[in-house]
PDB file of C-alpha atoms and ligand atoms in Angstrom:
ATOM      1  CA  MET F1355      13.664 -14.860 -63.205  1.00 87.00           C
ATOM      2  CA  ALA F1356      17.172 -13.139 -63.747  1.00 94.00           C
ATOM      3  CA  LEU F1357      19.691 -14.350 -61.285  1.00 96.00           C
ATOM      4  CA  LEU F1358      21.595 -11.250 -62.341  1.00 97.00           C
ATOM      5  CA  GLU F1359      20.305  -8.046 -63.844  1.00 97.00           C
ATOM      6  CA  LEU F1360      22.127  -4.931 -64.062  1.00 97.00           C
ATOM      7  CA  ARG F1361      20.454  -1.443 -65.773  1.00 97.00           C
ATOM      8  CA  ASP F1362      22.258   1.329 -66.789  1.00 97.00           C
ATOM      9  CA  ILE F1363      25.057   0.750 -64.041  1.00 98.00           C
ATOM     10  CA  THR F1364      27.538   3.574 -64.190  1.00 98.00           C
ATOM     11  CA  LYS F1365      30.674   4.212 -62.484  1.00 98.00           C
ATOM     12  CA  SER F1366      33.083   7.159 -61.612  1.00 98.00           C
ATOM     13  CA  TYR F1367      35.952   7.496 -59.872  1.00 97.00           C
ATOM     14  CA  GLY F1368      37.096  11.030 -58.721  1.00 95.00           C
ATOM     15  CA  GLU F1369      35.597  14.514 -59.058  1.00 93.00           C
ATOM     16  CA  GLY F1370      35.908  17.241 -61.341  1.00 94.00           C
ATOM     17  CA  ALA F1371      39.014  17.146 -64.215  1.00 94.00           C
ATOM     18  CA  GLN F1372      40.427  13.367 -62.170  1.00 94.00           C
ATOM     19  CA  ARG F1373      36.903  12.083 -62.929  1.00 96.00           C
ATOM     20  CA  VAL F1374      37.306   8.528 -65.148  1.00 97.00           C
ATOM     21  CA  ASP F1375      33.762   7.516 -66.151  1.00 97.00           C
ATOM     22  CA  ALA F1376      34.813   3.639 -66.000  1.00 98.00           C
ATOM     23  CA  LEU F1377      31.701   2.334 -66.670  1.00 98.00           C
ATOM     24  CA  ARG F1378      28.977   4.510 -68.975  1.00 98.00           C
ATOM     25  CA  GLY F1379      25.806   2.863 -68.459  1.00 98.00           C
ATOM     26  CA  VAL F1380      26.066  -1.231 -68.774  1.00 98.00           C
ATOM     27  CA  SER F1381      22.981  -3.360 -68.635  1.00 97.00           C
ATOM     28  CA  ILE F1382      23.553  -7.340 -68.432  1.00 97.00           C
ATOM     29  CA  THR F1383      20.840 -10.103 -67.823  1.00 97.00           C
ATOM     30  CA  VAL F1384      22.156 -13.481 -66.492  1.00 97.00           C
ATOM     31  CA  GLU F1385      20.345 -16.758 -66.461  1.00 97.00           C
ATOM     32  CA  PRO F1386      20.558 -19.392 -64.005  1.00 97.00           C
ATOM     33  CA  GLY F1387      23.032 -21.756 -65.296  1.00 97.00           C
ATOM     34  CA  GLU F1388      24.713 -19.202 -67.594  1.00 97.00           C
ATOM     35  CA  MET F1389      28.249 -18.764 -67.977  1.00 97.00           C
ATOM     36  CA  VAL F1390      29.088 -15.028 -69.001  1.00 96.00           C
ATOM     37  CA  ALA F1391      32.850 -14.534 -70.168  1.00 95.00           C
ATOM     38  CA  LEU F1392      33.455 -10.862 -70.127  1.00 96.00           C
ATOM     39  CA  VAL F1393      36.430  -9.620 -72.349  1.00 95.00           C
ATOM     40  CA  GLY F1394      38.288  -6.000 -73.254  1.00 94.00           C
ATOM     41  CA  PRO F1395      40.985  -4.051 -73.361  1.00 93.00           C
ATOM     42  CA  SER F1396      43.280  -3.204 -70.404  1.00 92.00           C
ATOM     43  CA  GLY F1397      41.343  -0.272 -68.425  1.00 94.00           C
ATOM     44  CA  SER F1398      37.830  -0.811 -69.874  1.00 96.00           C
ATOM     45  CA  GLY F1399      35.784  -1.341 -66.828  1.00 96.00           C
ATOM     46  CA  LYS F1400      36.076  -5.186 -66.076  1.00 95.00           C
ATOM     47  CA  SER F1401      37.426  -5.344 -62.838  1.00 92.00           C
ATOM     48  CA  THR F1402      35.468  -2.235 -61.497  1.00 95.00           C
ATOM     49  CA  LEU F1403      32.239  -4.128 -63.382  1.00 96.00           C
ATOM     50  CA  LEU F1404      33.209  -7.378 -61.097  1.00 95.00           C
ATOM     51  CA  ALA F1405      33.770  -5.813 -58.162  1.00 93.00           C
ATOM     52  CA  ILE F1406      30.173  -3.790 -58.306  1.00 95.00           C
ATOM     53  CA  ILE F1407      28.314  -7.094 -59.033  1.00 96.00           C
ATOM     54  CA  GLY F1408      30.211  -8.413 -55.906  1.00 94.00           C
ATOM     55  CA  GLY F1409      29.232  -6.056 -53.705  1.00 93.00           C
ATOM     56  CA  LEU F1410      32.475  -4.418 -53.017  1.00 90.00           C
ATOM     57  CA  LEU F1411      31.562  -1.025 -54.798  1.00 93.00           C
ATOM     58  CA  THR F1412      28.856   0.628 -54.911  1.00 93.00           C
ATOM     59  CA  PRO F1413      27.781   2.163 -58.609  1.00 96.00           C
ATOM     60  CA  THR F1414      27.528   5.722 -59.220  1.00 96.00           C
ATOM     61  CA  SER F1415      24.076   5.169 -60.949  1.00 97.00           C
ATOM     62  CA  GLY F1416      21.773   2.322 -62.495  1.00 97.00           C
ATOM     63  CA  SER F1417      20.400  -0.894 -60.041  1.00 96.00           C
ATOM     64  CA  MET F1418      21.392  -4.063 -59.434  1.00 97.00           C
ATOM     65  CA  LEU F1419      19.130  -6.756 -58.880  1.00 97.00           C
ATOM     66  CA  VAL F1420      20.137 -10.506 -57.606  1.00 95.00           C
ATOM     67  CA  ALA F1421      17.369 -12.897 -57.601  1.00 92.00           C
ATOM     68  CA  GLY F1422      14.986  -9.819 -57.976  1.00 93.00           C
ATOM     69  CA  ALA F1423      16.423  -7.842 -54.693  1.00 94.00           C
ATOM     70  CA  ASP F1424      17.961  -4.903 -55.305  1.00 94.00           C
ATOM     71  CA  VAL F1425      21.039  -4.790 -54.031  1.00 93.00           C
ATOM     72  CA  ALA F1426      22.080  -0.767 -53.475  1.00 87.00           C
ATOM     73  CA  LYS F1427      18.768  -0.983 -50.967  1.00 90.00           C
ATOM     74  CA  PHE F1428      20.832  -3.223 -48.998  1.00 93.00           C
ATOM     75  CA  ASP F1429      22.083  -2.080 -45.086  1.00 93.00           C
ATOM     76  CA  ALA F1430      25.587  -2.523 -43.979  1.00 92.00           C
ATOM     77  CA  ARG F1431      24.416  -5.827 -42.843  1.00 94.00           C
ATOM     78  CA  ALA F1432      22.847  -7.550 -45.480  1.00 94.00           C
ATOM     79  CA  ARG F1433      25.658  -6.473 -47.818  1.00 93.00           C
ATOM     80  CA  SER F1434      28.064  -7.863 -46.219  1.00 91.00           C
ATOM     81  CA  ARG F1435      25.878 -10.901 -45.560  1.00 91.00           C
ATOM     82  CA  TYR F1436      25.476 -10.888 -49.847  1.00 94.00           C
ATOM     83  CA  ARG F1437      28.948 -10.962 -50.005  1.00 92.00           C
ATOM     84  CA  ARG F1438      29.590 -13.820 -47.893  1.00 88.00           C
ATOM     85  CA  ASP F1439      26.950 -16.305 -48.894  1.00 89.00           C
ATOM     86  CA  GLN F1440      25.514 -15.029 -52.550  1.00 93.00           C
ATOM     87  CA  VAL F1441      29.334 -14.646 -54.080  1.00 94.00           C
ATOM     88  CA  GLY F1442      31.838 -16.712 -54.494  1.00 92.00           C
ATOM     89  CA  PHE F1443      34.633 -14.712 -55.686  1.00 89.00           C
ATOM     90  CA  VAL F1444      38.239 -16.464 -57.849  1.00 87.00           C
ATOM     91  CA  PHE F1445      41.056 -14.414 -58.416  1.00 76.00           C
ATOM     92  CA  GLN F1446      43.883 -15.085 -60.572  1.00 70.00           C
ATOM     93  CA  SER F1447      46.551 -15.535 -57.342  1.00 67.00           C
ATOM     94  CA  SER F1448      44.403 -18.235 -56.057  1.00 71.00           C
ATOM     95  CA  ASN F1449      45.710 -17.091 -52.869  1.00 80.00           C
ATOM     96  CA  LEU F1450      45.584 -20.687 -51.325  1.00 88.00           C
ATOM     97  CA  VAL F1451      47.286 -20.924 -47.825  1.00 89.00           C
ATOM     98  CA  PRO F1452      50.883 -23.054 -48.634  1.00 88.00           C
ATOM     99  CA  PHE F1453      51.039 -25.164 -45.895  1.00 91.00           C
ATOM    100  CA  LEU F1454      47.404 -26.202 -45.341  1.00 93.00           C
ATOM    101  CA  THR F1455      46.203 -28.902 -47.716  1.00 94.00           C
ATOM    102  CA  ALA F1456      43.816 -28.427 -50.444  1.00 94.00           C
ATOM    103  CA  ARG F1457      40.737 -30.273 -47.893  1.00 94.00           C
ATOM    104  CA  GLU F1458      41.913 -27.571 -45.394  1.00 93.00           C
ATOM    105  CA  ASN F1459      41.998 -24.650 -47.785  1.00 92.00           C
ATOM    106  CA  LEU F1460      38.566 -25.343 -48.511  1.00 92.00           C
ATOM    107  CA  LEU F1461      37.221 -25.577 -44.531  1.00 92.00           C
ATOM    108  CA  LEU F1462      38.967 -22.228 -43.888  1.00 88.00           C
ATOM    109  CA  VAL F1463      35.629 -20.636 -45.032  1.00 82.00           C
ATOM    110  CA  GLY F1464      34.028 -22.111 -41.877  1.00 72.00           C
ATOM    111  CA  GLU F1465      35.808 -19.949 -39.727  1.00 67.00           C
ATOM    112  CA  PHE F1466      34.041 -17.263 -41.128  1.00 62.00           C
ATOM    113  CA  GLY F1467      31.193 -18.444 -39.732  1.00 63.00           C
ATOM    114  CA  GLY F1468      27.404 -19.712 -40.058  1.00 63.00           C
ATOM    115  CA  ALA F1469      27.846 -23.004 -41.222  1.00 70.00           C
ATOM    116  CA  ASP F1470      27.871 -26.316 -39.641  1.00 83.00           C
ATOM    117  CA  ARG F1471      30.891 -28.179 -39.378  1.00 85.00           C
ATOM    118  CA  ALA F1472      29.604 -31.536 -40.576  1.00 89.00           C
ATOM    119  CA  ALA F1473      27.967 -30.216 -43.346  1.00 88.00           C
ATOM    120  CA  LEU F1474      30.883 -28.294 -44.758  1.00 89.00           C
ATOM    121  CA  ALA F1475      33.458 -31.461 -44.336  1.00 93.00           C
ATOM    122  CA  ARG F1476      30.724 -33.386 -46.484  1.00 93.00           C
ATOM    123  CA  ARG F1477      30.729 -29.978 -48.948  1.00 91.00           C
ATOM    124  CA  ALA F1478      34.636 -30.051 -49.241  1.00 94.00           C
ATOM    125  CA  ASP F1479      34.794 -33.695 -50.388  1.00 95.00           C
ATOM    126  CA  GLU F1480      31.775 -33.573 -52.474  1.00 92.00           C
ATOM    127  CA  LEU F1481      33.447 -30.411 -54.837  1.00 91.00           C
ATOM    128  CA  LEU F1482      36.966 -32.334 -54.191  1.00 93.00           C
ATOM    129  CA  SER F1483      35.355 -35.481 -56.310  1.00 91.00           C
ATOM    130  CA  GLU F1484      33.762 -32.967 -58.475  1.00 85.00           C
ATOM    131  CA  LEU F1485      36.783 -31.362 -59.769  1.00 85.00           C
ATOM    132  CA  GLY F1486      38.640 -34.239 -59.884  1.00 87.00           C
ATOM    133  CA  LEU F1487      40.817 -33.451 -56.377  1.00 92.00           C
ATOM    134  CA  THR F1488      40.139 -36.547 -54.687  1.00 93.00           C
ATOM    135  CA  ASP F1489      43.587 -37.524 -54.883  1.00 93.00           C
ATOM    136  CA  ALA F1490      45.306 -34.064 -53.916  1.00 94.00           C
ATOM    137  CA  ALA F1491      43.179 -33.631 -50.943  1.00 95.00           C
ATOM    138  CA  GLY F1492      45.434 -33.764 -48.571  1.00 95.00           C
ATOM    139  CA  GLN F1493      48.396 -32.258 -50.669  1.00 94.00           C
ATOM    140  CA  ALA F1494      49.778 -28.942 -49.176  1.00 93.00           C
ATOM    141  CA  GLY F1495      49.152 -25.597 -51.346  1.00 90.00           C
ATOM    142  CA  ASN F1496      52.337 -25.104 -52.350  1.00 90.00           C
ATOM    143  CA  ARG F1497      52.616 -28.907 -53.929  1.00 91.00           C
ATOM    144  CA  LEU F1498      49.850 -28.320 -56.005  1.00 92.00           C
ATOM    145  CA  SER F1499      50.440 -28.055 -59.731  1.00 88.00           C
ATOM    146  CA  GLY F1500      48.839 -24.384 -61.158  1.00 84.00           C
ATOM    147  CA  GLY F1501      45.944 -26.697 -62.662  1.00 83.00           C
ATOM    148  CA  GLN F1502      44.799 -28.084 -59.140  1.00 88.00           C
ATOM    149  CA  ARG F1503      45.770 -24.596 -57.623  1.00 89.00           C
ATOM    150  CA  GLN F1504      43.254 -22.929 -59.707  1.00 86.00           C
ATOM    151  CA  ARG F1505      40.674 -26.025 -59.176  1.00 88.00           C
ATOM    152  CA  VAL F1506      40.915 -25.549 -55.097  1.00 92.00           C
ATOM    153  CA  ALA F1507      40.371 -21.881 -55.722  1.00 90.00           C
ATOM    154  CA  ILE F1508      36.793 -22.536 -57.696  1.00 89.00           C
ATOM    155  CA  ALA F1509      36.306 -25.169 -55.294  1.00 90.00           C
ATOM    156  CA  ARG F1510      36.770 -22.742 -52.283  1.00 91.00           C
ATOM    157  CA  ALA F1511      34.685 -20.193 -54.186  1.00 90.00           C
ATOM    158  CA  LEU F1512      31.736 -22.461 -54.129  1.00 89.00           C
ATOM    159  CA  MET F1513      31.922 -23.812 -50.583  1.00 89.00           C
ATOM    160  CA  ARG F1514      29.026 -21.568 -49.525  1.00 85.00           C
ATOM    161  CA  ASP F1515      26.765 -22.292 -52.591  1.00 88.00           C
ATOM    162  CA  PRO F1516      27.200 -18.933 -53.849  1.00 93.00           C
ATOM    163  CA  SER F1517      24.272 -18.166 -56.553  1.00 95.00           C
ATOM    164  CA  LEU F1518      27.182 -15.934 -58.452  1.00 96.00           C
ATOM    165  CA  ILE F1519      30.573 -16.735 -59.124  1.00 95.00           C
ATOM    166  CA  LEU F1520      32.212 -14.098 -60.363  1.00 95.00           C
ATOM    167  CA  VAL F1521      36.059 -14.917 -61.669  1.00 92.00           C
ATOM    168  CA  ASP F1522      39.058 -12.751 -62.854  1.00 88.00           C
ATOM    169  CA  GLU F1523      41.304 -14.086 -65.431  1.00 82.00           C
ATOM    170  CA  PRO F1524      41.281 -17.690 -63.756  1.00 74.00           C
ATOM    171  CA  THR F1525      43.690 -19.548 -66.258  1.00 71.00           C
ATOM    172  CA  ALA F1526      45.869 -16.800 -67.069  1.00 70.00           C
ATOM    173  CA  SER F1527      49.163 -18.991 -65.547  1.00 68.00           C
ATOM    174  CA  LEU F1528      47.855 -22.427 -67.374  1.00 72.00           C
ATOM    175  CA  ASP F1529      48.690 -23.429 -70.502  1.00 76.00           C
ATOM    176  CA  SER F1530      45.393 -24.088 -72.789  1.00 79.00           C
ATOM    177  CA  LYS F1531      44.875 -27.780 -71.948  1.00 78.00           C
ATOM    178  CA  ARG F1532      44.836 -27.195 -68.190  1.00 76.00           C
ATOM    179  CA  GLY F1533      43.153 -23.677 -68.938  1.00 80.00           C
ATOM    180  CA  ALA F1534      40.340 -25.424 -70.623  1.00 83.00           C
ATOM    181  CA  GLN F1535      39.844 -28.158 -67.857  1.00 79.00           C
ATOM    182  CA  VAL F1536      39.460 -25.469 -65.451  1.00 79.00           C
ATOM    183  CA  VAL F1537      36.922 -23.500 -67.417  1.00 87.00           C
ATOM    184  CA  GLU F1538      34.867 -26.774 -68.060  1.00 87.00           C
ATOM    185  CA  ALA F1539      35.087 -27.620 -64.258  1.00 83.00           C
ATOM    186  CA  LEU F1540      33.475 -24.070 -63.565  1.00 87.00           C
ATOM    187  CA  ARG F1541      30.729 -24.472 -66.625  1.00 92.00           C
ATOM    188  CA  ASP F1542      30.051 -27.662 -65.165  1.00 89.00           C
ATOM    189  CA  GLU F1543      29.319 -26.347 -62.067  1.00 88.00           C
ATOM    190  CA  VAL F1544      27.229 -23.310 -63.060  1.00 93.00           C
ATOM    191  CA  HIS F1545      25.253 -25.541 -65.760  1.00 95.00           C
ATOM    192  CA  GLY F1546      24.798 -28.146 -63.110  1.00 92.00           C
ATOM    193  CA  ARG F1547      23.905 -25.965 -60.176  1.00 91.00           C
ATOM    194  CA  HIS F1548      21.819 -23.152 -62.078  1.00 94.00           C
ATOM    195  CA  LYS F1549      24.597 -20.862 -60.723  1.00 95.00           C
ATOM    196  CA  ALA F1550      25.239 -17.740 -62.596  1.00 96.00           C
ATOM    197  CA  CYS F1551      28.914 -16.873 -63.665  1.00 96.00           C
ATOM    198  CA  VAL F1552      31.065 -13.837 -64.522  1.00 97.00           C
ATOM    199  CA  MET F1553      34.332 -14.475 -65.623  1.00 95.00           C
ATOM    200  CA  VAL F1554      36.713 -12.010 -67.151  1.00 93.00           C
ATOM    201  CA  THR F1555      39.151 -13.165 -69.521  1.00 90.00           C
ATOM    202  CA  HIS F1556      41.769 -12.498 -71.628  1.00 85.00           C
ATOM    203  CA  ASP F1557      41.865 -15.647 -73.657  1.00 86.00           C
ATOM    204  CA  LEU F1558      39.720 -15.917 -76.609  1.00 87.00           C
ATOM    205  CA  GLU F1559      39.498 -19.701 -76.490  1.00 87.00           C
ATOM    206  CA  MET F1560      38.522 -19.750 -73.015  1.00 88.00           C
ATOM    207  CA  ALA F1561      35.935 -17.170 -73.619  1.00 92.00           C
ATOM    208  CA  ALA F1562      34.597 -18.948 -76.356  1.00 92.00           C
ATOM    209  CA  ARG F1563      34.088 -22.423 -74.091  1.00 93.00           C
ATOM    210  CA  ALA F1564      31.480 -19.688 -71.814  1.00 94.00           C
ATOM    211  CA  ASP F1565      27.998 -19.273 -73.229  1.00 95.00           C
ATOM    212  CA  ARG F1566      28.084 -15.997 -74.064  1.00 94.00           C
ATOM    213  CA  VAL F1567      30.975 -13.490 -74.519  1.00 94.00           C
ATOM    214  CA  LEU F1568      30.304 -10.082 -73.827  1.00 95.00           C
ATOM    215  CA  GLU F1569      33.066  -7.283 -74.675  1.00 96.00           C
ATOM    216  CA  ILE F1570      33.597  -4.254 -73.161  1.00 96.00           C
ATOM    217  CA  ARG F1571      35.423  -0.868 -74.336  1.00 96.00           C
ATOM    218  CA  ASP F1572      35.479   2.010 -72.846  1.00 97.00           C
ATOM    219  CA  GLY F1573      33.097   1.477 -70.176  1.00 98.00           C
ATOM    220  CA  LEU F1574      30.805   0.256 -72.877  1.00 97.00           C
ATOM    221  CA  LEU F1575      29.522  -3.359 -73.869  1.00 96.00           C
ATOM    222  CA  GLN F1576      29.058  -4.675 -77.212  1.00 90.00           C
ATOM    223  CA  VAL F1577      27.433  -7.953 -77.339  1.00 63.00           C
ATOM    224  CA  HIS F1578      28.931 -11.246 -79.532  1.00 59.00           C
ATOM    225  CA  GLN F1579      27.835 -14.976 -79.516  1.00 55.00           C
ATOM    226  CA  ALA F1580      29.863 -17.590 -78.352  1.00 52.00           C
ATOM    227  CA  ALA F1581      31.540 -19.273 -81.384  1.00 55.00           C
ATOM    228  CA  VAL F1582      30.665 -22.767 -80.917  1.00 53.00           C
TER     229      VAL F1582
HETATM  230  N1  ADP K1864      40.522   3.325 -57.511  1.00 76.92           N
HETATM  231  C1  ADP K1864      40.323   4.202 -59.127  1.00 76.92           C
HETATM  232  N2  ADP K1864      40.422   5.096 -58.766  1.00 76.92           N
HETATM  233  C2  ADP K1864      40.934   5.796 -59.674  1.00 76.92           C
HETATM  234  N3  ADP K1864      40.423   5.397 -61.017  1.00 76.92           N
HETATM  235  C3  ADP K1864      40.109   3.988 -61.579  1.00 76.92           C
HETATM  236  C4  ADP K1864      40.070   3.148 -59.884  1.00 76.92           C
HETATM  237  N4  ADP K1864      40.371   1.853 -60.110  1.00 76.92           N
HETATM  238  C5  ADP K1864      39.594   1.958 -61.720  1.00 76.92           C
HETATM  239  N5  ADP K1864      40.230   3.213 -62.186  1.00 76.92           N
HETATM  240  C6  ADP K1864      40.368   3.610 -63.719  1.00 76.92           C
HETATM  241  O1  ADP K1864      38.768   3.181 -64.334  1.00 76.92           O
HETATM  242  C7  ADP K1864      39.329   2.734 -65.428  1.00 76.92           C
HETATM  243  C8  ADP K1864      38.550   1.104 -65.638  1.00 76.92           C
HETATM  244  O2  ADP K1864      39.564   0.301 -64.703  1.00 76.92           O
HETATM  245  P1  ADP K1864      39.087  -1.457 -64.456  1.00 76.92           P
HETATM  246  O3  ADP K1864      38.024  -1.477 -63.891  1.00 76.92           O
HETATM  247  O4  ADP K1864      40.396  -1.711 -63.671  1.00 76.92           O
HETATM  248  O5  ADP K1864      39.321  -2.033 -65.797  1.00 76.92           O
HETATM  249  P2  ADP K1864      39.967  -3.257 -66.253  1.00 76.92           P
HETATM  250  O6  ADP K1864      39.953  -4.366 -65.423  1.00 76.92           O
HETATM  251  O7  ADP K1864      39.253  -3.670 -67.872  1.00 76.92           O
HETATM  252  O8  ADP K1864      41.571  -3.396 -66.477  1.00 76.92           O
HETATM  253  C9  ADP K1864      40.333   2.333 -65.675  1.00 76.92           C
HETATM  254  O9  ADP K1864      40.732   3.787 -66.639  1.00 76.92           O
HETATM  255  C10 ADP K1864      40.946   2.886 -64.327  1.00 76.92           C
HETATM  256  O10 ADP K1864      42.527   3.441 -64.439  1.00 76.92           O
HETATM  257 MG1   MG K1865      41.224  -5.578 -64.357  1.00 76.92          MG
END
């Protein structure tokens, strides 16, 4: 079964003469273990699409299935549980708490409840190790390099073992070598743990490291195969 299936999603903002059709019928299927890069000019609908997938925005029409469940039919409580437990967001600004250590930034997700602390601590250490951050675990957020901060942000998004990982411009502030490492780390997680990932990027070199590249223009998709 596909992990994520969007069928003919549209999203319009505003009404009448103010109306903006940000998405005009987008269908995407993402399998478990698949990393999809989403590229396209500014204003083409990338952030709108990520917000819909993450349950932050409701589409105007169309349907979205996550592991077979229709997210539009969720009530408010199920929707917030979906956002908390099934979706991991990584934003361009990694938003770490600067005076907490890398490890403490991961453990913060426990503050939102619903998880056993010992299990969270084990999970944090496992992710720190997988992402090559064991030596940086005790360093404060504001002492980490750009690449380390991005990796901590990825680890934090993975703490609750979400099935969907949504990433907006993960490498914008990194040089190409560090950027490549961040994308590789993410891809290893996605492949190894059978997650589905949608990564928005302007960087075609990073996009080419995904399993598939989707290009969006003016709210409509054009499909390409990733260059290998
Ligand atoms: N809250 C909003 N209200 C009105 N228009 C919006 C809103 N958010 C985005 N848009 C418009 O929708 C279109 C797609 O925006 P967005 O999804 O942010 O594109 P991208 O992330 O590709 O730059 C743009 O024309 C943008 O101006
Ligand atoms: Mg955007």
